[in-house]
Amino acid sequence: MRLATVLELLPLIGSFLECIGDGEEVVKFREFIPSILNVSRQCLAAGEEDVAVIAFEIFDELIESPAPLLGDSVKSIVQFSLEVCSNQNLEPSTRHQAIQIISWLAKYKPNSLKKHKLVNPILQVMCSLLAQSTSGDEDDDLAPDRAAAEVIDTIAVNLPKHVLPPVLEFASISSQNSNPKYREASVTALGVISEGCTHLMKDKLEPVLHIVLVALRDQEQMVRGAASFALGQFAEHLQPEITSHYGSVLPCILNALEDASDEVKEKSYYALAAFCENMGEEILPFLDPLMNKLLASLQSSSRNLQETCMSAIGSVAAAAEQAFMPYAERVLELMKTFMVLTSDEDLRSRARATELVGIVAMSVGRTRMEPILSPYIEAAISGFGLEFSELREYTHGFFSNVAEILDDSFIKYLPHVVPLAFASCNLDDGSAVDIEDSDDDNMGGIGEVSSDDEAHDEPRVRNISIRTGVLDEKAAATQALGLFALHTKGSYSPYLEESLRIMVKHSGYFHEDVRLQAVIALKHILTAAQAIFQSHNDGSNKIREILDTVMDIYIKTMTGDEDKEVVANVCTSTADIIKECGYVAVEKYVPQIVDATLVLLRKEAPCQQIESDSEIDDDEAEHDEVLMDAVSDLLPAFAKAMGLHYAPIFAKLFEPLMKFAKASHPPQDRTMVVACLAEVAQNMGAPIASYVDRIMPLVLKELISSEATNRRNAAFCVGELCKNGGEPTLKYYGDILRTIYPLFGESEPDDAVRDNAAGAIARMIMVHPESIPLNQVLPVFLKVLPLKEDHEESVAVYGCVCTLVLSSNPQVLALVPDLVRLFAEVAVSPNETAEVKAHIGRAFSHLITLYGQQIQPILSNLSPQYANALAALSTAS
């Protein structure tokens, strides 16, 4: 192919692709690709880079096309692109074009990369580019290390199992390299893949953390900064497992806060904020040294560092909760000085300070904050006159937090803050919208594709970019209105109609952040409407109108929205409405909700087609915790509302649900199914008997899972199946007892698993005591009591024990010393309800009636606290 032909081809390519079909046309077009590559190599050798770049523009169009035009040429295109991006003698823009082609392929044709075994060669080159030095005058957007990081991130998201091993190998070797750029690259690569390789990295946390924590002490600033970045990424994406390493991570971050480099400090604040965000009482031993350093830095650092420092203090406060009280006054006083700043360069700091006051208020609570809130609220309101979108965004968040802690006492602020939220929601953002070829925040749908492995990849679409300030402000204001409605309920009446209008409008907004807040707020608007109209003459009609509006939007969103988080929140809200309002209220929507649930269980909804291949092999499947956990909540919600009448609907949903329980699926999928089935059995009752033979083999396997959550849910499910499954469960009793026995021993490390195992045995005894060898089971059963963690099992477990005692069962009466000990521990427990304790009291009184003075030696060995608590229960009964 001549050079002139290549030049002539580019203008024609777009119109050609619009009309190309399948079969012979596709094959003919593929024959051009080797010639295009040959000409491009000749141009590069001759120094004609601008001509060679035309090839990348052609490949760009090919990748975007829904027709499978690349075929086996993917291999040669990738090879050529890797040659170009590795050649440091070429212009940065040329190399960047080559990296972009690989990035598009990774995002939209990952199956092709996997099929042609291209992932490893790509990662080898991209990881080496991470370690490549850039000249000081080079455009950051064209820097090869930055572009390479984006490619690695994209491949990790789409093909995680193919990414972690080679990247971890690269990081392990490069972390020992004498060149600091390679040591920097080692931790950068680990940080970059943490989002895509979440589940796999959690299993490799020890070696991964070792590399990063060593790098955090490196003599080179660039390495320490990259390590801080990686820790922040881990804290964000590797929860909750990463938090259990707080003992080794937090001291390292504390040291990094003293770094001589402001850049390292800033990234360390980010890491600290992300890490502490998911901590609880584990933070308490570190609270004083952390706050001393943060408060000192807050008063002596640059504005930029002060802002990240405030973010870190907010995370510490949220984790420490009431324990933050000793530091609250000083922090709040310091924030006063920031909340009156008016210079343009200081407004971002003012925004952060406003946010921090709201977080501190949430931590220390209403009693401490209500008397001192007024000046902060006045300062926050005055900030709206400064015309800074980010400040308005953070202020709406501040008002949301205040509404949450004040609850109905927030009513007096509604006339001041609701109009501000309305104004932000009604901002005209038309001029802020810009169509561009960005690969961020993909908004597009999917097109039809032909056969071939490329047919399983997503076509590329153009995207919408918006000035983030306006968008974030709208999202925050939308959230605020929902929370105002939720916490002031009946008093929100003057604002209900306009708020509903805004939520309806924003539920169809083009950006998912705003849609997300709108669909969440719709549920809060419904809650407020129920409180407002419940005493009105035509109140039920008004509530019905709003419920119709909400449910219509929710059902359309479930099968129409392209964002998983939006759909997940709609599923959760729909389940809550079904449970709270009851079957009669939602009866007319049930067929549509069931159809939508089926679409989601079959992974046919638009939100399930965007981010990854339309057909993923089972061995590539990962648990979709954002969406599928929420979808699975719908099934037990129906069961709770409908009881026995749920059976015909469950029959439609059962098989699609069970596909997630295949052995090839990840353990999180299987335990999701088991937990869902347990709750369905619990609430639907007897009709679950038809499914026992399908479910029980799965549950028995899950009882011996290596994952504690799986064992816990399996134990709960066994109990509910035996309680409600009738005769079909009896043949499994022997297998259940043998499989569940290890959960009562010292080899079981998880208290919640043991509690649920006790709950299962209790339910089995209650329905079929004759099928249980009580003389062998009861001593083991009583030995693990009282319950340690899952007190939702209390009614079943203690109900079983009390029933056996009150019926004078000879097997349980042989264990009187154990019973008295157990009753005493339950009597003093702050975690048990009055009803449970009353039942225990009646059983204990029955023991006294039976044994009288014989029990006295046992009682005399109890501590006064235990003996007095038992006596009080006995008297009360």
XYZ file of N, CA and C in Angstrom, residues 586-698:
339
model
N -48.150 -1.822 47.437
C -47.311 -1.949 46.243
C -47.827 -2.996 45.263
N -49.003 -3.568 45.536
C -49.503 -4.703 44.752
C -49.497 -4.427 43.249
N -49.919 -3.229 42.848
C -50.048 -2.960 41.416
C -48.703 -2.859 40.704
N -47.631 -2.656 41.485
C -46.300 -2.544 40.872
C -45.563 -3.879 40.844
N -46.087 -4.877 41.546
C -45.347 -6.124 41.732
C -44.943 -6.780 40.408
N -45.838 -6.927 39.426
C -45.409 -7.577 38.175
C -44.225 -6.864 37.508
N -44.250 -5.529 37.511
C -43.160 -4.778 36.886
C -41.850 -4.911 37.677
N -41.963 -4.887 39.012
C -40.756 -5.036 39.836
C -40.156 -6.418 39.646
N -41.014 -7.428 39.564
C -40.527 -8.797 39.361
C -39.831 -8.912 38.004
N -40.429 -8.331 36.967
C -39.803 -8.371 35.639
C -38.447 -7.671 35.657
N -38.389 -6.531 36.335
C -37.126 -5.787 36.427
C -36.081 -6.596 37.197
N -36.517 -7.266 38.253
C -35.602 -8.100 39.043
C -35.044 -9.240 38.190
N -35.896 -9.825 37.371
C -35.441 -10.891 36.472
C -34.392 -10.392 35.486
N -34.621 -9.208 34.932
C -33.660 -8.619 33.995
C -32.305 -8.460 34.676
N -32.309 -7.995 35.918
C -31.064 -7.767 36.659
C -30.389 -9.085 37.045
N -31.174 -10.071 37.460
C -30.597 -11.376 37.806
C -29.973 -12.042 36.581
N -30.533 -11.767 35.411
C -29.991 -12.336 34.172
C -28.862 -11.489 33.586
N -28.544 -10.393 34.263
C -27.480 -9.477 33.829
C -27.753 -8.898 32.447
N -29.012 -8.539 32.222
C -29.412 -8.008 30.922
C -29.718 -6.517 30.953
N -29.597 -5.890 32.118
C -29.917 -4.466 32.230
C -28.793 -3.621 31.634
N -29.109 -2.403 31.168
C -28.072 -1.531 30.589
C -26.886 -1.303 31.519
N -27.140 -1.188 32.817
C -26.038 -0.917 33.747
C -25.081 -2.097 33.859
N -25.502 -3.253 33.389
C -24.649 -4.437 33.450
C -23.907 -4.685 32.141
N -24.103 -3.795 31.166
C -23.494 -3.982 29.854
C -22.382 -2.989 29.564
N -22.182 -2.014 30.447
C -21.311 -0.889 30.110
C -19.861 -1.134 30.453
N -19.603 -1.556 31.673
C -18.246 -1.459 32.192
C -17.341 -2.602 31.801
N -17.924 -3.692 31.310
C -17.058 -4.819 30.997
C -17.637 -5.591 29.832
N -17.011 -6.703 29.492
C -17.483 -7.493 28.371
C -18.913 -7.920 28.568
N -19.644 -8.006 27.456
C -21.038 -8.409 27.557
C -21.167 -9.889 27.862
N -20.124 -10.649 27.589
C -20.124 -12.061 27.966
C -18.794 -12.367 28.645
N -18.829 -12.606 29.943
C -17.608 -12.880 30.698
C -17.589 -14.351 31.065
N -16.474 -14.986 30.844
C -16.342 -16.385 31.262
C -16.532 -16.483 32.759
N -17.069 -17.629 33.206
C -17.281 -17.811 34.641
C -16.000 -17.646 35.431
N -14.853 -18.078 34.842
C -13.616 -17.976 35.609
C -13.110 -16.537 35.691
N -13.723 -15.632 34.924
C -13.363 -14.218 35.014
C -14.354 -13.449 35.883
N -15.489 -14.090 36.237
C -16.543 -13.380 36.949
C -16.074 -12.962 38.338
N -16.447 -11.751 38.717
C -16.189 -11.269 40.069
C -17.508 -10.863 40.695
N -17.556 -10.927 42.008
C -18.781 -10.565 42.705
C -19.083 -9.078 42.536
N -20.286 -8.780 42.094
C -20.704 -7.396 41.884
C -21.384 -6.904 43.151
N -20.562 -6.486 44.138
C -21.126 -6.143 45.434
C -21.927 -4.849 45.373
N -21.629 -3.989 44.390
C -22.391 -2.743 44.285
C -23.837 -3.034 43.932
N -24.044 -3.883 42.930
C -25.384 -4.076 42.389
C -26.079 -5.338 42.880
N -25.426 -6.514 42.747
C -26.164 -7.762 42.946
C -26.585 -7.986 44.398
N -25.820 -7.491 45.357
C -26.270 -7.597 46.750
C -27.586 -6.856 46.941
N -27.707 -5.696 46.280
C -28.944 -4.911 46.388
C -30.095 -5.604 45.663
N -29.812 -6.179 44.498
C -30.854 -6.906 43.748
C -31.373 -8.073 44.574
N -30.449 -8.800 45.217
C -30.860 -9.974 45.995
C -31.690 -9.597 47.225
N -31.621 -8.331 47.644
C -32.463 -7.885 48.764
C -33.948 -7.833 48.392
N -34.238 -7.752 47.095
C -35.639 -7.650 46.657
C -36.407 -8.940 46.921
N -35.737 -10.080 46.808
C -36.442 -11.359 46.948
C -36.989 -11.565 48.357
N -36.171 -11.395 49.415
C -36.739 -11.522 50.762
C -37.711 -10.404 51.113
N -37.561 -9.226 50.474
C -38.528 -8.147 50.741
C -39.921 -8.571 50.279
N -40.000 -9.165 49.082
C -41.271 -9.706 48.597
C -41.786 -10.785 49.550
N -40.884 -11.680 49.971
C -41.290 -12.783 50.846
C -41.872 -12.258 52.151
N -41.259 -11.213 52.701
C -41.751 -10.655 53.966
C -43.128 -10.022 53.791
N -43.338 -9.377 52.653
C -44.612 -8.691 52.418
C -45.725 -9.665 52.036
N -45.375 -10.788 51.380
C -46.399 -11.662 50.803
C -46.539 -13.008 51.513
N -45.523 -13.415 52.274
C -45.610 -14.695 52.971
C -45.800 -15.854 52.017
N -46.757 -16.741 52.324
C -47.020 -17.924 51.508
C -47.332 -17.571 50.059
N -47.939 -16.410 49.857
C -48.388 -16.024 48.512
C -47.228 -15.658 47.589
N -46.032 -15.626 48.134
C -44.854 -15.284 47.331
C -44.408 -16.456 46.453
N -44.902 -17.653 46.737
C -44.402 -18.869 46.086
C -44.402 -18.794 44.552
N -45.484 -18.361 43.881
C -45.457 -18.334 42.405
C -44.406 -17.375 41.846
N -44.194 -16.267 42.543
C -43.186 -15.301 42.088
C -41.789 -15.861 42.300
N -41.565 -16.458 43.461
C -40.253 -17.027 43.759
C -39.889 -18.106 42.751
N -40.895 -18.827 42.261
C -40.644 -19.879 41.262
C -40.001 -19.296 40.003
N -40.340 -18.056 39.649
C -39.761 -17.402 38.465
C -38.322 -16.951 38.730
N -38.052 -16.558 39.971
C -36.763 -15.950 40.297
C -35.712 -16.955 40.732
N -36.139 -18.156 41.108
C -35.231 -19.113 41.740
C -34.074 -19.516 40.822
N -34.364 -19.954 39.602
C -33.290 -20.440 38.723
C -32.288 -19.343 38.352
N -32.762 -18.139 37.972
C -31.783 -17.077 37.699
C -30.904 -16.756 38.908
N -31.477 -16.825 40.121
C -30.687 -16.593 41.325
C -29.644 -17.684 41.515
N -30.027 -18.929 41.290
C -29.136 -20.060 41.559
C -27.932 -20.098 40.623
N -27.995 -19.415 39.494
C -26.829 -19.368 38.590
C -25.627 -18.733 39.287
N -25.895 -17.862 40.251
C -24.812 -17.208 40.980
C -24.161 -18.152 41.994
N -24.765 -19.323 42.204
C -24.233 -20.275 43.197
C -23.344 -21.335 42.571
N -23.095 -21.218 41.267
C -22.223 -22.206 40.614
C -20.838 -22.204 41.259
N -20.204 -23.349 41.240
C -18.879 -23.478 41.853
C -17.859 -22.551 41.196
N -18.085 -22.215 39.917
C -17.143 -21.354 39.202
C -17.261 -19.891 39.626
N -18.338 -19.545 40.331
C -18.515 -18.167 40.779
C -17.717 -17.917 42.062
N -17.395 -16.661 42.322
C -16.616 -16.353 43.533
C -17.421 -16.632 44.791
N -16.759 -16.839 45.923
C -17.471 -17.164 47.169
C -18.466 -16.094 47.585
N -18.204 -14.827 47.219
C -19.142 -13.757 47.585
C -20.483 -13.939 46.882
N -20.464 -14.446 45.650
C -21.710 -14.725 44.932
C -22.498 -15.819 45.648
N -21.791 -16.882 46.017
C -22.485 -18.022 46.631
C -23.102 -17.644 47.972
N -22.381 -16.866 48.765
C -22.943 -16.513 50.076
C -24.081 -15.503 49.932
N -24.038 -14.691 48.875
C -25.165 -13.807 48.581
C -26.423 -14.633 48.325
N -26.275 -15.687 47.534
C -27.415 -16.559 47.229
C -27.920 -17.235 48.494
N -27.011 -17.780 49.287
C -27.403 -18.500 50.503
C -28.108 -17.569 51.491
N -27.591 -16.363 51.679
C -28.223 -15.406 52.583
C -29.619 -15.032 52.090
N -29.747 -14.848 50.784
C -31.048 -14.526 50.189
C -32.041 -15.664 50.410
N -31.602 -16.895 50.141
C -32.484 -18.056 50.328
C -32.895 -18.234 51.779
N -31.982 -17.951 52.704
C -32.298 -18.066 54.132
C -33.439 -17.120 54.513
N -33.332 -15.868 54.037
C -34.376 -14.894 54.374
C -35.685 -15.199 53.672
N -35.613 -15.732 52.455
C -36.839 -16.137 51.766
C -37.513 -17.273 52.531
N -36.727 -18.271 52.933
C -37.281 -19.390 53.715
C -37.912 -18.883 55.001
N -37.242 -17.958 55.667
C -37.722 -17.397 56.923
C -39.074 -16.721 56.756
N -39.246 -15.990 55.642
C -40.446 -15.170 55.478
C -41.538 -15.816 54.626
N -41.158 -16.701 53.691
C -42.165 -17.355 52.847
C -42.757 -18.566 53.551
N -41.937 -19.240 54.367
C -42.450 -20.364 55.139
C -42.513 -21.663 54.359
N -43.617 -22.385 54.492
C -43.748 -23.766 54.016
C -43.424 -23.984 52.537
N -43.740 -23.074 51.623
C -43.427 -23.358 50.203
C -41.949 -23.583 49.914
N -41.067 -23.229 50.841
C -39.635 -23.457 50.611
C -39.323 -24.949 50.555
N -40.259 -25.790 51.063
C -40.048 -27.245 51.072
C -39.773 -27.775 49.666
N -40.378 -27.168 48.645
C -40.209 -27.635 47.262
C -38.772 -27.470 46.765
N -38.000 -26.631 47.450
C -36.654 -26.303 46.971
C -35.547 -26.910 47.838
N -35.927 -27.635 48.887
C -34.937 -28.136 49.845
C -33.874 -28.986 49.161
N -34.296 -29.879 48.267
C -33.327 -30.776 47.630
C -32.376 -30.037 46.694
N -32.772 -28.881 46.200
C -31.876 -28.074 45.359
C -30.930 -27.225 46.211
N -31.444 -26.769 47.340
C -30.686 -25.806 48.142
C -29.724 -26.488 49.116
N -30.178 -27.566 49.758
C -29.416 -28.140 50.866
C -27.997 -28.581 50.477
N -27.773 -29.204 49.316
C -26.385 -29.575 48.965
C -25.464 -28.355 48.881
N -25.979 -27.257 48.340
C -25.194 -26.020 48.274
C -24.850 -25.524 49.675
